[in-house]
Amino acid sequence: MTFTNVWIASSFTGTYGVNYGRIADNIPAPESVVTLMKAAKIKNTRIYDANHDVLKAFKGSGIEIIIGLGNEFLKDISASQDRAMDWVKENVEPFVPGTRIRGIAVGNEVLGGGDQELWEVLLPAVKNVHTALDLLHLADDVEVSSPHSAGVFASSFPPSAGAFKETLVPYMKPLLEFFSRINSPFYINTYPFLAYISDPEHIDINYATFRKNPGIYDEKTKLHYYNMFEAQIDAAYAALEKSGFSKMDVIVSETGWASRGDPNEVGATVSNARIYNLNLRKRLLKKKGTPYRPKKVVKAYVFAMFNENLKPGPTSERNFGLFKADGSIAYDIGFTGLVPSSASSLFSFKGNGLMYAVYAVALVLIITS
């Protein structure tokens, strides 16, 4: 197998993106979501499948999109190059270049998850998808990646102690070697929210949400950290360095804060969610690196665009949205949402339909900051 397309165009414009999850039965139609994103100047998004209605809606929008190849397809794709080719021909080739598909996330949080069979098939699936893109002359424009959870780390505190779990190294290292060859970054889902609610007695809420705090000091690197977000990214860089991949970039594929939770989910409030996401957005717009990698600009996708009412699990899972299901803002971080049941709203949702009001285009969804 040869790889002729080593230098892949960046899948990320700027530094700020949003995950567009759709496990809900009450959120706006994809065409409306595109309008929301364009008005909010969101230039990057990730979806968790390759839904054709979504891909059609994004045509001509200029928004860069990473699509997902779900975990349920990995075994099939890993076993057959033809099946990988069929998938790419069905879900990528017909939509480009009109829809700016800039990446395929092969699986989500596979390594470190509970299904070890998926650990074994992840790399073959990744290779087959990349080969299909290569044969179709799409590999220069469509990146192949696979996002990880914090579950891949044996340790992450202090940041310099970042290291992958020994049980995962036989799977992680070959995957990183392949991604290094095709110039793909390391994607990590990092949630200070989850760390905080797991130990609120010992983690400073201000440190977790970018507010003023004493910070932490990493004795090994002699670096100070004043927010957990940067510390978690640098833990990933440390783990990569120990594995021999010090030049690999890290991109945050998910981060966010729930605005509502169960009684045991301390900190899941509208106030904390607003502060986290507002400060995160400000932080990303500065286009700066981390203490350990100051020259590598931090890029992140916020989770998520909407509250998703059909997601299973604790209450927090259904309350990560920047926007409510009707398109109004969940809280103010500089976006202006829809005004429900207002004649001046841009949208009126009836089923999956979209109705344009006469005089609202200039009023809705402008960035106020």
Short mmCIF file of N, CA and C in Angstrom, two decimals, residues 1 3 111 119-127 144 146 148 164-186 240 243-245 248:
data_model
loop_
_atom_site.label_atom_id
_atom_site.label_comp_id
_atom_site.label_asym_id
_atom_site.label_seq_id
_atom_site.Cartn_x
_atom_site.Cartn_y
_atom_site.Cartn_z
N MET A 1 0.85 -1.19 0.00
CA MET A 1 0.00 0.00 0.00
C MET A 1 0.88 1.23 0.00
N PHE A 3 1.03 5.63 -0.17
CA PHE A 3 0.25 6.82 0.16
C PHE A 3 0.90 8.00 -0.54
N LEU A 111 -10.85 3.43 21.22
CA LEU A 111 -9.82 2.96 22.14
C LEU A 111 -10.13 3.47 23.55
N TRP A 119 -11.25 -2.22 19.16
CA TRP A 119 -9.85 -1.77 19.21
C TRP A 119 -9.06 -2.41 18.07
N GLU A 120 -9.34 -3.68 17.86
CA GLU A 120 -8.57 -4.45 16.88
C GLU A 120 -8.90 -4.08 15.43
N VAL A 121 -10.13 -3.64 15.19
CA VAL A 121 -10.52 -3.36 13.80
C VAL A 121 -10.40 -1.88 13.44
N LEU A 122 -10.10 -1.02 14.41
CA LEU A 122 -10.06 0.42 14.13
C LEU A 122 -9.03 0.77 13.07
N LEU A 123 -7.79 0.35 13.25
CA LEU A 123 -6.75 0.71 12.30
C LEU A 123 -7.02 0.16 10.90
N PRO A 124 -7.40 -1.12 10.75
CA PRO A 124 -7.73 -1.59 9.39
C PRO A 124 -8.86 -0.79 8.75
N ALA A 125 -9.84 -0.38 9.53
CA ALA A 125 -10.93 0.43 8.99
C ALA A 125 -10.42 1.79 8.53
N VAL A 126 -9.58 2.41 9.36
CA VAL A 126 -8.99 3.71 9.01
C VAL A 126 -8.20 3.59 7.71
N LYS A 127 -7.39 2.56 7.60
CA LYS A 127 -6.57 2.37 6.40
C LYS A 127 -7.43 2.17 5.16
N VAL A 144 -8.56 11.84 7.32
CA VAL A 144 -9.07 10.68 8.06
C VAL A 144 -8.54 10.76 9.48
N SER A 146 -9.68 9.77 14.01
CA SER A 146 -10.51 9.01 14.94
C SER A 146 -10.39 9.65 16.32
N HIS A 148 -10.64 10.48 20.34
CA HIS A 148 -10.48 9.67 21.55
C HIS A 148 -11.08 10.36 22.76
N PHE A 164 -0.39 7.27 27.79
CA PHE A 164 -1.45 6.36 27.37
C PHE A 164 -1.43 5.10 28.24
N LYS A 165 -2.60 4.49 28.38
CA LYS A 165 -2.69 3.24 29.12
C LYS A 165 -1.87 2.15 28.43
N GLU A 166 -1.15 1.39 29.23
CA GLU A 166 -0.30 0.34 28.67
C GLU A 166 -1.11 -0.66 27.84
N THR A 167 -2.33 -0.94 28.28
CA THR A 167 -3.16 -1.91 27.56
C THR A 167 -3.55 -1.42 26.16
N LEU A 168 -3.50 -0.09 25.97
CA LEU A 168 -3.88 0.47 24.68
C LEU A 168 -2.72 0.72 23.75
N VAL A 169 -1.51 0.72 24.28
CA VAL A 169 -0.34 1.05 23.47
C VAL A 169 -0.21 0.17 22.22
N PRO A 170 -0.47 -1.16 22.31
CA PRO A 170 -0.36 -1.98 21.09
C PRO A 170 -1.33 -1.57 19.99
N TYR A 171 -2.40 -0.87 20.35
CA TYR A 171 -3.37 -0.40 19.35
C TYR A 171 -3.15 1.07 19.02
N MET A 172 -2.79 1.85 20.02
CA MET A 172 -2.62 3.28 19.83
C MET A 172 -1.39 3.60 18.99
N LYS A 173 -0.28 2.95 19.27
CA LYS A 173 0.95 3.33 18.58
C LYS A 173 0.88 3.09 17.07
N PRO A 174 0.40 1.93 16.60
CA PRO A 174 0.28 1.75 15.15
C PRO A 174 -0.69 2.75 14.52
N LEU A 175 -1.75 3.09 15.25
CA LEU A 175 -2.70 4.08 14.75
C LEU A 175 -2.02 5.44 14.60
N LEU A 176 -1.25 5.82 15.61
CA LEU A 176 -0.54 7.10 15.55
C LEU A 176 0.51 7.10 14.44
N GLU A 177 1.15 5.97 14.25
CA GLU A 177 2.14 5.87 13.16
C GLU A 177 1.48 6.12 11.81
N PHE A 178 0.30 5.55 11.62
CA PHE A 178 -0.41 5.76 10.36
C PHE A 178 -0.85 7.21 10.22
N PHE A 179 -1.42 7.77 11.28
CA PHE A 179 -1.86 9.16 11.21
C PHE A 179 -0.68 10.11 10.98
N SER A 180 0.45 9.77 11.54
CA SER A 180 1.65 10.58 11.32
C SER A 180 2.04 10.56 9.84
N ARG A 181 1.92 9.40 9.21
CA ARG A 181 2.29 9.27 7.79
C ARG A 181 1.36 10.06 6.89
N ILE A 182 0.09 10.16 7.25
CA ILE A 182 -0.86 10.88 6.41
C ILE A 182 -1.16 12.29 6.94
N ASN A 183 -0.38 12.69 7.95
CA ASN A 183 -0.44 14.06 8.47
C ASN A 183 -1.79 14.39 9.11
N SER A 184 -2.37 13.43 9.81
CA SER A 184 -3.61 13.68 10.55
C SER A 184 -3.30 14.02 12.00
N PRO A 185 -4.06 14.90 12.60
CA PRO A 185 -3.83 15.27 14.00
C PRO A 185 -4.42 14.25 14.96
N PHE A 186 -4.14 14.44 16.23
CA PHE A 186 -4.70 13.64 17.31
C PHE A 186 -5.93 14.39 17.83
N LEU A 240 1.66 11.93 23.68
CA LEU A 240 2.14 11.75 22.31
C LEU A 240 3.66 11.77 22.26
N SER A 243 5.23 8.66 23.31
CA SER A 243 5.03 7.58 22.35
C SER A 243 5.82 7.79 21.07
N GLY A 244 6.54 8.91 20.99
CA GLY A 244 7.38 9.16 19.82
C GLY A 244 6.74 10.05 18.77
N PHE A 245 5.69 10.79 19.15
CA PHE A 245 4.98 11.62 18.16
C PHE A 245 4.89 13.07 18.63
N MET A 248 3.09 15.75 16.36
CA MET A 248 1.67 15.62 16.00
C MET A 248 0.84 16.71 16.68
#
